[in-house]
mmCIF file of C-alpha atoms in Angstrom:
data_model
loop_
_atom_site.group_PDB
_atom_site.id
_atom_site.type_symbol
_atom_site.label_atom_id
_atom_site.label_comp_id
_atom_site.label_asym_id
_atom_site.label_seq_id
_atom_site.Cartn_x
_atom_site.Cartn_y
_atom_site.Cartn_z
ATOM 1 C CA MET A 6 163.314 42.763 -71.144
ATOM 2 C CA SER A 7 163.148 39.806 -68.338
ATOM 3 C CA PRO A 8 165.140 40.253 -65.093
ATOM 4 C CA SER A 9 167.934 37.889 -65.229
ATOM 5 C CA PRO A 10 167.517 35.202 -62.819
ATOM 6 C CA PRO A 11 169.252 35.787 -59.455
ATOM 7 C CA HIS A 12 172.863 34.442 -58.714
ATOM 8 C CA PRO A 13 173.057 31.820 -56.303
ATOM 9 C CA ALA A 14 174.444 32.912 -53.007
ATOM 10 C CA PRO A 15 178.478 32.639 -52.838
ATOM 11 C CA GLU A 16 179.907 29.758 -49.993
ATOM 12 C CA ARG A 17 181.382 30.890 -47.220
ATOM 13 C CA ARG A 18 184.938 30.358 -45.896
ATOM 14 C CA ILE A 19 184.065 29.811 -42.523
ATOM 15 C CA ALA A 20 187.482 28.564 -40.182
ATOM 16 C CA ALA A 21 187.912 25.340 -38.692
ATOM 17 C CA ASP A 22 187.653 26.066 -34.918
ATOM 18 C CA ARG A 23 184.269 27.620 -35.450
ATOM 19 C CA LEU A 24 182.687 24.987 -37.390
ATOM 20 C CA GLN A 25 184.077 22.611 -34.837
ATOM 21 C CA ALA A 26 182.472 24.913 -31.614
ATOM 22 C CA PHE A 27 179.393 24.770 -33.684
ATOM 23 C CA CYS A 28 178.969 21.651 -34.382
ATOM 24 C CA GLN A 29 179.655 20.449 -30.790
ATOM 25 C CA ALA A 30 177.555 22.809 -29.400
ATOM 26 C CA ALA A 31 174.920 21.834 -31.498
ATOM 27 C CA LEU A 32 175.542 17.956 -31.020
ATOM 28 C CA GLN A 33 175.396 18.968 -27.129
ATOM 29 C CA ARG A 34 171.996 20.261 -27.598
ATOM 30 C CA ALA A 35 171.037 17.213 -29.434
ATOM 31 C CA GLY A 36 171.622 15.648 -26.325
ATOM 32 C CA MET A 37 175.224 14.387 -26.618
ATOM 33 C CA ALA A 38 177.336 14.391 -23.325
ATOM 34 C CA ALA A 39 180.422 17.148 -24.220
ATOM 35 C CA PRO A 40 183.096 15.089 -24.617
ATOM 36 C CA ASP A 41 181.494 12.413 -27.285
ATOM 37 C CA ALA A 42 180.076 15.624 -28.692
ATOM 38 C CA SER A 43 183.677 17.047 -29.039
ATOM 39 C CA VAL A 44 184.720 13.784 -30.732
ATOM 40 C CA ALA A 45 181.848 13.670 -33.275
ATOM 41 C CA ALA A 46 182.742 17.265 -34.007
ATOM 42 C CA GLU A 47 186.128 17.136 -35.018
ATOM 43 C CA VAL A 48 185.846 13.897 -36.737
ATOM 44 C CA LEU A 49 183.527 15.485 -39.141
ATOM 45 C CA VAL A 50 185.733 18.945 -39.101
ATOM 46 C CA THR A 51 188.614 17.245 -40.114
ATOM 47 C CA ALA A 52 186.698 15.246 -42.790
ATOM 48 C CA SER A 53 185.965 18.227 -44.113
ATOM 49 C CA LEU A 54 189.557 20.018 -43.491
ATOM 50 C CA ARG A 55 190.776 17.463 -45.902
ATOM 51 C CA GLY A 56 188.492 18.108 -49.057
ATOM 52 C CA ILE A 57 185.699 14.196 -47.947
ATOM 53 C CA ASP A 58 183.014 17.244 -48.145
ATOM 54 C CA THR A 59 180.206 14.638 -48.493
ATOM 55 C CA HIS A 60 181.488 13.000 -45.033
ATOM 56 C CA GLY A 61 182.349 16.345 -43.016
ATOM 57 C CA ILE A 62 180.211 18.885 -41.675
ATOM 58 C CA ALA A 63 177.769 18.162 -44.293
ATOM 59 C CA LEU A 64 176.744 14.962 -42.391
ATOM 60 C CA LEU A 65 175.561 16.624 -39.346
ATOM 61 C CA PRO A 66 171.830 17.817 -39.784
ATOM 62 C CA GLY A 67 171.055 14.058 -40.370
ATOM 63 C CA TYR A 68 172.826 13.104 -37.652
ATOM 64 C CA ILE A 69 171.260 15.820 -35.137
ATOM 65 C CA ASP A 70 167.683 14.733 -36.686
ATOM 66 C CA ARG A 71 168.613 11.284 -35.752
ATOM 67 C CA LEU A 72 169.555 11.761 -32.607
ATOM 68 C CA ARG A 73 166.442 13.876 -32.116
ATOM 69 C CA ARG A 74 164.313 11.215 -33.244
ATOM 70 C CA GLY A 75 166.058 8.717 -31.089
ATOM 71 C CA GLU A 76 166.914 6.279 -33.664
ATOM 72 C CA VAL A 77 170.813 7.293 -32.078
ATOM 73 C CA ASN A 78 171.564 7.052 -28.557
ATOM 74 C CA ALA A 79 172.936 10.348 -27.558
ATOM 75 C CA ARG A 80 174.005 8.900 -23.788
ATOM 76 C CA PRO A 81 175.418 5.014 -24.504
ATOM 77 C CA ARG A 82 176.733 2.678 -22.451
ATOM 78 C CA MET A 83 179.643 1.763 -24.558
ATOM 79 C CA THR A 84 181.000 -1.614 -23.403
ATOM 80 C CA LEU A 85 184.093 -3.576 -24.128
ATOM 81 C CA SER A 86 184.862 -7.442 -24.069
ATOM 82 C CA GLN A 87 188.699 -8.317 -24.441
ATOM 83 C CA GLY A 88 188.725 -11.561 -26.365
ATOM 84 C CA SER A 89 192.400 -12.142 -26.197
ATOM 85 C CA PRO A 90 195.659 -9.729 -25.559
ATOM 86 C CA SER A 91 195.195 -8.234 -28.478
ATOM 87 C CA THR A 92 191.696 -8.212 -29.700
ATOM 88 C CA ALA A 93 188.627 -7.439 -28.011
ATOM 89 C CA VAL A 94 184.602 -6.237 -29.222
ATOM 90 C CA LEU A 95 182.888 -3.059 -28.540
ATOM 91 C CA ASP A 96 179.094 -2.673 -27.837
ATOM 92 C CA ALA A 97 178.220 0.830 -28.926
ATOM 93 C CA ASP A 98 175.036 0.679 -27.584
ATOM 94 C CA ASN A 99 173.468 1.943 -30.479
ATOM 95 C CA GLY A 100 175.900 5.693 -29.993
ATOM 96 C CA LEU A 101 177.014 7.253 -32.600
ATOM 97 C CA GLY A 102 179.126 5.542 -34.751
ATOM 98 C CA VAL A 103 182.084 8.452 -35.436
ATOM 99 C CA VAL A 104 182.269 8.009 -31.427
ATOM 100 C CA ALA A 105 182.449 4.230 -31.865
ATOM 101 C CA ALA A 106 185.174 4.204 -34.441
ATOM 102 C CA CYS A 107 187.362 6.742 -32.490
ATOM 103 C CA ARG A 108 187.032 4.391 -29.527
ATOM 104 C CA ALA A 109 187.760 1.198 -30.840
ATOM 105 C CA MET A 110 190.732 2.783 -32.868
ATOM 106 C CA GLY A 111 191.617 4.170 -29.607
ATOM 107 C CA HIS A 112 191.551 0.694 -27.710
ATOM 108 C CA ALA A 113 193.548 -1.408 -31.076
ATOM 109 C CA ILE A 114 196.045 1.108 -30.557
ATOM 110 C CA GLU A 115 196.555 0.549 -26.923
ATOM 111 C CA LEU A 116 196.510 -2.863 -27.504
ATOM 112 C CA ALA A 117 199.087 -2.864 -30.014
ATOM 113 C CA ARG A 118 201.512 -0.716 -27.638
ATOM 114 C CA ARG A 119 201.250 -3.867 -25.469
ATOM 115 C CA GLU A 120 200.996 -6.684 -28.126
ATOM 116 C CA GLY A 121 202.448 -5.722 -31.211
ATOM 117 C CA LEU A 122 199.276 -5.313 -33.232
ATOM 118 C CA GLY A 123 195.709 -4.569 -31.504
ATOM 119 C CA TRP A 124 191.809 -5.384 -33.125
ATOM 120 C CA VAL A 125 188.987 -3.995 -32.005
ATOM 121 C CA GLY A 126 185.587 -5.171 -33.736
ATOM 122 C CA VAL A 127 182.597 -3.275 -33.312
ATOM 123 C CA ARG A 128 178.938 -4.329 -33.566
ATOM 124 C CA ARG A 129 175.608 -2.544 -32.425
ATOM 125 C CA SER A 130 176.643 0.821 -34.172
ATOM 126 C CA THR A 131 175.406 3.679 -36.714
ATOM 127 C CA HIS A 132 177.065 5.541 -39.553
ATOM 128 C CA PHE A 133 180.650 5.971 -39.504
ATOM 129 C CA GLY A 134 181.434 8.890 -41.064
ATOM 130 C CA ALA A 135 185.155 9.206 -42.801
ATOM 131 C CA GLY A 136 186.913 6.289 -41.676
ATOM 132 C CA ALA A 137 190.327 8.604 -42.751
ATOM 133 C CA TYR A 138 190.069 10.017 -39.319
ATOM 134 C CA TYR A 139 190.296 6.613 -37.175
ATOM 135 C CA ALA A 140 192.875 5.166 -39.643
ATOM 136 C CA MET A 141 195.204 8.475 -39.550
ATOM 137 C CA MET A 142 194.980 7.966 -35.540
ATOM 138 C CA ALA A 143 197.323 5.689 -35.245
ATOM 139 C CA LEU A 144 199.935 7.546 -36.975
ATOM 140 C CA GLU A 145 201.126 9.760 -34.562
ATOM 141 C CA HIS A 146 202.056 6.472 -32.511
ATOM 142 C CA ASP A 147 204.086 5.121 -35.429
ATOM 143 C CA MET A 148 201.620 2.210 -36.205
ATOM 144 C CA VAL A 149 199.274 1.420 -39.355
ATOM 145 C CA GLY A 150 196.015 2.070 -39.295
ATOM 146 C CA LEU A 151 193.375 -0.070 -41.191
ATOM 147 C CA VAL A 152 189.943 0.327 -40.440
ATOM 148 C CA GLY A 153 186.580 -0.761 -42.013
ATOM 149 C CA SER A 154 182.119 -0.593 -41.726
ATOM 150 C CA ASN A 155 179.394 -2.319 -43.301
ATOM 151 C CA GLY A 156 176.499 -0.726 -43.383
ATOM 152 C CA PRO A 157 172.791 -0.910 -44.825
ATOM 153 C CA PRO A 158 172.805 -2.003 -48.473
ATOM 154 C CA VAL A 159 173.242 0.124 -51.076
ATOM 155 C CA MET A 160 175.143 -0.920 -53.393
ATOM 156 C CA ALA A 161 174.490 -4.504 -56.365
ATOM 157 C CA PRO A 162 176.984 -7.375 -56.093
ATOM 158 C CA HIS A 163 178.542 -7.807 -59.403
ATOM 159 C CA GLY A 164 176.630 -8.559 -61.811
ATOM 160 C CA GLY A 165 173.069 -8.247 -60.091
ATOM 161 C CA ALA A 166 170.235 -5.579 -60.633
ATOM 162 C CA ARG A 167 169.201 -4.586 -56.625
ATOM 163 C CA ARG A 168 170.910 -3.465 -53.615
ATOM 164 C CA ALA A 169 172.187 -6.047 -51.431
ATOM 165 C CA MET A 170 175.016 -5.255 -49.821
ATOM 166 C CA HIS A 171 176.555 -1.672 -48.513
ATOM 167 C CA ASN A 172 179.386 -0.016 -50.324
ATOM 168 C CA LEU A 173 182.075 -0.639 -47.111
ATOM 169 C CA PRO A 174 184.795 1.426 -47.382
ATOM 170 C CA LEU A 175 187.916 0.717 -46.173
ATOM 171 C CA ALA A 176 190.814 3.318 -44.729
ATOM 172 C CA ALA A 177 194.016 3.186 -44.443
ATOM 173 C CA ALA A 178 197.279 5.584 -42.740
ATOM 174 C CA ILE A 179 200.753 4.656 -42.628
ATOM 175 C CA PRO A 180 203.272 6.605 -41.568
ATOM 176 C CA THR A 181 206.003 8.426 -43.314
ATOM 177 C CA PHE A 182 209.496 10.655 -42.716
ATOM 178 C CA GLU A 183 209.284 13.881 -44.420
ATOM 179 C CA GLU A 184 206.495 13.102 -46.592
ATOM 180 C CA PRO A 185 202.750 12.992 -46.341
ATOM 181 C CA PRO A 186 201.202 10.259 -44.655
ATOM 182 C CA ILE A 187 199.976 7.526 -47.251
ATOM 183 C CA VAL A 188 196.212 7.667 -46.717
ATOM 184 C CA MET A 189 193.606 6.186 -48.496
ATOM 185 C CA ASP A 190 189.829 5.789 -48.007
ATOM 186 C CA PHE A 191 187.605 4.526 -50.444
ATOM 187 C CA ALA A 192 184.666 2.594 -50.844
ATOM 188 C CA MET A 193 183.742 -0.582 -53.175
ATOM 189 C CA SER A 194 180.969 1.239 -55.380
ATOM 190 C CA VAL A 195 182.283 3.098 -57.976
ATOM 191 C CA VAL A 196 181.098 6.399 -56.391
ATOM 192 C CA ALA A 197 179.559 7.535 -52.950
ATOM 193 C CA PHE A 198 175.889 7.540 -52.256
ATOM 194 C CA ARG A 199 176.069 11.178 -51.001
ATOM 195 C CA ARG A 200 177.433 12.350 -54.772
ATOM 196 C CA VAL A 201 174.039 10.546 -56.387
ATOM 197 C CA VAL A 202 172.230 12.015 -53.419
ATOM 198 C CA GLN A 203 173.531 14.963 -53.671
ATOM 199 C CA ALA A 204 172.982 15.359 -57.621
ATOM 200 C CA ALA A 205 169.614 14.416 -57.020
ATOM 201 C CA ARG A 206 168.593 17.112 -54.942
ATOM 202 C CA GLU A 207 170.476 19.595 -57.810
ATOM 203 C CA GLY A 208 168.676 18.390 -60.367
ATOM 204 C CA ARG A 209 171.484 17.133 -62.114
ATOM 205 C CA PRO A 210 172.265 13.423 -64.358
ATOM 206 C CA ILE A 211 174.605 11.205 -63.045
ATOM 207 C CA PRO A 212 177.101 9.643 -65.019
ATOM 208 C CA LEU A 213 176.366 6.018 -66.956
ATOM 209 C CA GLY A 214 177.661 3.484 -64.600
ATOM 210 C CA TRP A 215 177.345 4.528 -61.526
ATOM 211 C CA ALA A 216 174.005 3.030 -60.768
ATOM 212 C CA LEU A 217 171.142 1.571 -61.687
ATOM 213 C CA ASP A 218 167.252 2.044 -61.638
ATOM 214 C CA ALA A 219 164.891 0.430 -59.184
ATOM 215 C CA GLU A 220 164.126 -2.276 -61.881
ATOM 216 C CA GLY A 221 167.901 -3.215 -62.148
ATOM 217 C CA ARG A 222 168.390 -0.944 -65.803
ATOM 218 C CA PRO A 223 171.484 1.332 -66.117
ATOM 219 C CA THR A 224 170.333 4.672 -65.087
ATOM 220 C CA THR A 225 171.542 8.635 -65.697
ATOM 221 C CA ASP A 226 169.145 9.984 -63.189
ATOM 222 C CA ALA A 227 170.210 10.854 -60.128
ATOM 223 C CA ALA A 228 166.710 10.444 -58.446
ATOM 224 C CA ALA A 229 166.385 7.285 -60.497
ATOM 225 C CA ALA A 230 169.394 6.059 -59.150
ATOM 226 C CA SER A 231 168.783 7.257 -55.351
ATOM 227 C CA GLN A 232 165.973 4.615 -55.350
ATOM 228 C CA GLY A 233 167.750 1.852 -56.908
ATOM 229 C CA ALA A 234 171.140 0.529 -56.493
ATOM 230 C CA LEU A 235 175.118 1.468 -56.876
ATOM 231 C CA LEU A 236 177.495 0.112 -58.747
ATOM 232 C CA PRO A 237 180.402 -1.806 -57.532
ATOM 233 C CA LEU A 238 183.847 -1.217 -58.577
ATOM 234 C CA GLY A 239 184.039 -4.529 -60.520
ATOM 235 C CA HIS A 240 184.583 -7.991 -59.515
ATOM 236 C CA LYS A 241 187.440 -6.462 -57.321
ATOM 237 C CA GLY A 242 185.213 -4.334 -55.717
ATOM 238 C CA TYR A 243 182.873 -6.772 -54.871
ATOM 239 C CA ALA A 244 185.283 -9.000 -53.684
ATOM 240 C CA LEU A 245 186.713 -6.653 -51.415
ATOM 241 C CA GLY A 246 183.625 -5.500 -50.087
ATOM 242 C CA ILE A 247 182.513 -8.484 -48.822
ATOM 243 C CA LEU A 248 185.949 -9.320 -47.153
ATOM 244 C CA VAL A 249 184.973 -5.949 -45.129
ATOM 245 C CA ASP A 250 181.565 -7.166 -44.767
ATOM 246 C CA VAL A 251 183.258 -10.420 -43.308
ATOM 247 C CA LEU A 252 185.532 -8.455 -40.985
ATOM 248 C CA ALA A 253 183.181 -5.044 -39.776
ATOM 249 C CA GLY A 254 179.905 -7.108 -39.568
ATOM 250 C CA VAL A 255 180.347 -11.029 -39.376
ATOM 251 C CA LEU A 256 183.320 -11.310 -37.160
ATOM 252 C CA SER A 257 182.558 -8.636 -34.958
ATOM 253 C CA GLY A 258 178.613 -10.455 -34.020
ATOM 254 C CA ALA A 259 177.009 -7.155 -35.733
ATOM 255 C CA ALA A 260 174.374 -7.270 -38.835
ATOM 256 C CA PHE A 261 175.974 -7.654 -42.336
ATOM 257 C CA GLY A 262 174.945 -7.829 -45.754
ATOM 258 C CA ALA A 263 170.863 -6.560 -46.197
ATOM 259 C CA ASP A 264 170.559 -7.363 -42.421
ATOM 260 C CA VAL A 265 172.113 -3.773 -41.412
ATOM 261 C CA ARG A 266 169.108 -1.603 -40.644
ATOM 262 C CA GLU A 267 168.616 1.602 -42.421
ATOM 263 C CA LYS A 268 167.363 3.595 -39.287
ATOM 264 C CA SER A 269 166.914 2.227 -35.595
ATOM 265 C CA GLY A 270 164.264 2.390 -33.792
ATOM 266 C CA THR A 271 161.455 0.949 -31.697
ATOM 267 C CA GLY A 272 163.965 -0.615 -29.475
ATOM 268 C CA ALA A 273 165.922 -2.336 -32.713
ATOM 269 C CA PRO A 274 169.705 -1.284 -33.562
ATOM 270 C CA GLN A 275 170.794 -0.062 -36.898
ATOM 271 C CA ASP A 276 173.708 -2.397 -35.749
ATOM 272 C CA THR A 277 176.215 -1.325 -37.715
ATOM 273 C CA GLY A 278 179.694 -3.084 -37.921
ATOM 274 C CA HIS A 279 183.305 -1.334 -37.711
ATOM 275 C CA PHE A 280 186.438 -2.810 -37.213
ATOM 276 C CA ALA A 281 189.904 -1.068 -36.019
ATOM 277 C CA LEU A 282 193.599 -2.126 -36.817
ATOM 278 C CA ALA A 283 196.318 -0.813 -35.119
ATOM 279 C CA ILE A 284 200.071 -2.416 -35.901
ATOM 280 C CA ARG A 285 203.023 -0.924 -34.186
ATOM 281 C CA VAL A 286 206.176 -0.233 -36.351
ATOM 282 C CA ASP A 287 208.690 -1.223 -33.437
ATOM 283 C CA ALA A 288 207.375 -4.964 -33.845
ATOM 284 C CA PHE A 289 209.023 -5.342 -37.093
ATOM 285 C CA MET A 290 212.011 -2.911 -37.348
ATOM 286 C CA GLU A 291 212.995 0.832 -36.344
ATOM 287 C CA PRO A 292 210.156 3.493 -36.957
ATOM 288 C CA ALA A 293 212.653 5.920 -38.492
ATOM 289 C CA ALA A 294 213.658 3.153 -40.737
ATOM 290 C CA PHE A 295 210.395 1.997 -41.872
ATOM 291 C CA LYS A 296 209.685 5.614 -41.996
ATOM 292 C CA ARG A 297 212.320 6.367 -44.530
ATOM 293 C CA ARG A 298 211.617 3.220 -46.344
ATOM 294 C CA THR A 299 207.523 4.221 -47.609
ATOM 295 C CA ASP A 300 209.290 8.098 -48.077
ATOM 296 C CA ALA A 301 211.898 6.082 -51.107
ATOM 297 C CA LEU A 302 208.364 4.317 -51.966
ATOM 298 C CA VAL A 303 206.815 7.584 -51.649
ATOM 299 C CA ARG A 304 209.419 9.468 -54.334
ATOM 300 C CA HIS A 305 209.599 5.851 -56.642
ATOM 301 C CA LEU A 306 205.756 6.121 -57.579
ATOM 302 C CA ARG A 307 205.864 10.109 -57.677
ATOM 303 C CA SER A 308 208.644 9.763 -59.834
ATOM 304 C CA THR A 309 207.038 7.948 -62.224
ATOM 305 C CA PRO A 310 206.654 10.096 -65.864
ATOM 306 C CA PRO A 311 203.056 10.744 -66.004
ATOM 307 C CA GLN A 312 200.555 10.508 -68.734
ATOM 308 C CA ASP A 313 199.401 13.481 -69.161
ATOM 309 C CA PRO A 314 202.325 15.956 -67.726
ATOM 310 C CA ALA A 315 199.344 18.674 -66.608
ATOM 311 C CA ALA A 316 198.376 15.544 -64.045
ATOM 312 C CA PRO A 317 201.804 13.827 -62.136
ATOM 313 C CA VAL A 318 201.675 10.726 -60.365
ATOM 314 C CA ARG A 319 200.419 11.403 -57.186
ATOM 315 C CA VAL A 320 200.028 8.980 -53.880
ATOM 316 C CA PRO A 321 196.944 8.511 -51.626
ATOM 317 C CA GLY A 322 196.825 11.381 -48.992
ATOM 318 C CA GLU A 323 198.513 14.016 -50.867
ATOM 319 C CA ARG A 324 195.608 15.583 -52.103
ATOM 320 C CA GLY A 325 193.923 15.567 -48.752
ATOM 321 C CA ALA A 326 197.290 16.498 -46.503
ATOM 322 C CA ALA A 327 197.317 19.720 -49.443
ATOM 323 C CA THR A 328 193.334 20.630 -48.969
ATOM 324 C CA ALA A 329 193.702 20.547 -45.163
ATOM 325 C CA ALA A 330 196.786 22.745 -45.340
ATOM 326 C CA ARG A 331 195.139 25.476 -47.455
ATOM 327 C CA ARG A 332 191.398 25.205 -45.782
ATOM 328 C CA ARG A 333 192.990 25.915 -42.344
ATOM 329 C CA ARG A 334 194.605 29.207 -44.014
ATOM 330 C CA GLU A 335 191.378 29.881 -45.774
ATOM 331 C CA GLY A 336 188.791 28.837 -43.930
ATOM 332 C CA ILE A 337 186.520 25.900 -45.339
ATOM 333 C CA PRO A 338 184.156 26.624 -48.109
ATOM 334 C CA VAL A 339 180.256 25.942 -46.663
ATOM 335 C CA PRO A 340 177.826 25.369 -50.133
ATOM 336 C CA SER A 341 175.041 28.745 -50.038
ATOM 337 C CA GLY A 342 172.679 25.154 -49.594
ATOM 338 C CA LEU A 343 174.305 23.869 -46.550
ATOM 339 C CA TYR A 344 174.832 26.963 -44.893
ATOM 340 C CA GLU A 345 171.595 28.294 -44.597
ATOM 341 C CA ARG A 346 170.241 24.463 -43.359
ATOM 342 C CA LEU A 347 173.159 24.878 -40.377
ATOM 343 C CA ARG A 348 172.034 28.445 -39.461
ATOM 344 C CA ALA A 349 168.045 27.136 -39.827
ATOM 345 C CA LEU A 350 169.840 24.128 -37.284
ATOM 346 C CA ALA A 351 171.363 26.763 -35.310
ATOM 347 C CA ALA A 352 168.187 28.594 -34.558
ATOM 348 C CA GLU A 353 166.074 25.770 -34.408
ATOM 349 C CA LEU A 354 168.706 24.683 -31.113
ATOM 350 C CA GLY A 355 169.339 28.390 -29.879
ATOM 351 C CA VAL A 356 173.254 27.809 -30.521
ATOM 352 C CA VAL A 357 175.019 30.716 -32.423
ATOM 353 C CA ALA A 358 175.283 30.162 -35.844
ATOM 354 C CA PRO A 359 178.580 29.844 -37.239
ATOM 355 C CA ALA A 360 180.556 32.381 -39.230
#
């Protein structure tokens, strides 16, 4: 009788504060200053808390690798240029995009506090992670937050056979009174590119309609799709993607379209562009009244009879808030493969592995 195949190691549950301490220590060992490492660690762990696992702590090994190779500037000198009383542009000096996006939204909030709204474009940046974090920064100030980013091309335009644009994520956060904040964060492709890469790593097929292979043919082969192009969310997703690229890349002075580099190096920055917008609610109405009105909208939508009684209508942000509450109590699930990569990274950097 042949032996049974070994069972994969179960995922681990690790407390958010332990993961954040580990991420910060690892980023500092990779050359980042402590304040920037703290910000980056919080962005990654918050994404994992809310269930955005592809853009949470799973990004850490790649970020560390790029920092150590010099593809991302570990100690950037970010500079801000004021364009008008309510607008500015941040030059990220090829620093980590998660730090640049936080600084951009922080300054947009300051501009909005004075002027009613604040807009900050970002150029010469890198991958900015999960946009929901930066949009949600506005909530505690009774502001609406809106952010977007471009990046290297991974998606075909509607009707196109090869990649020509990023999938151009857009995120927004809207304050509420008693209900969870309305939070949306989505790219303009059918699926995130990292889900295709993960399926390829695990040898799993992907659904038809997610991507094209390198020859422009629809495929279910994740490995072939990772060398091809994601498909946009129809013509509407394609059109919205153009808007995000104009606001994040063209308007900010960053690269755009297919000109955003996959990697930085030899003195040439990746030149990813972002934008951050903060809108002060009390420039329009009393914040409590606004938040009660958004509560009413949420309850109206949620009260709609569902097509499937087992799947009631939800509003963007509900699932993330519930997931974050549960994971704060139970710990963040870390799959065995990722945990082993984090342990190896800890040993390589000489920091304590999370447990």
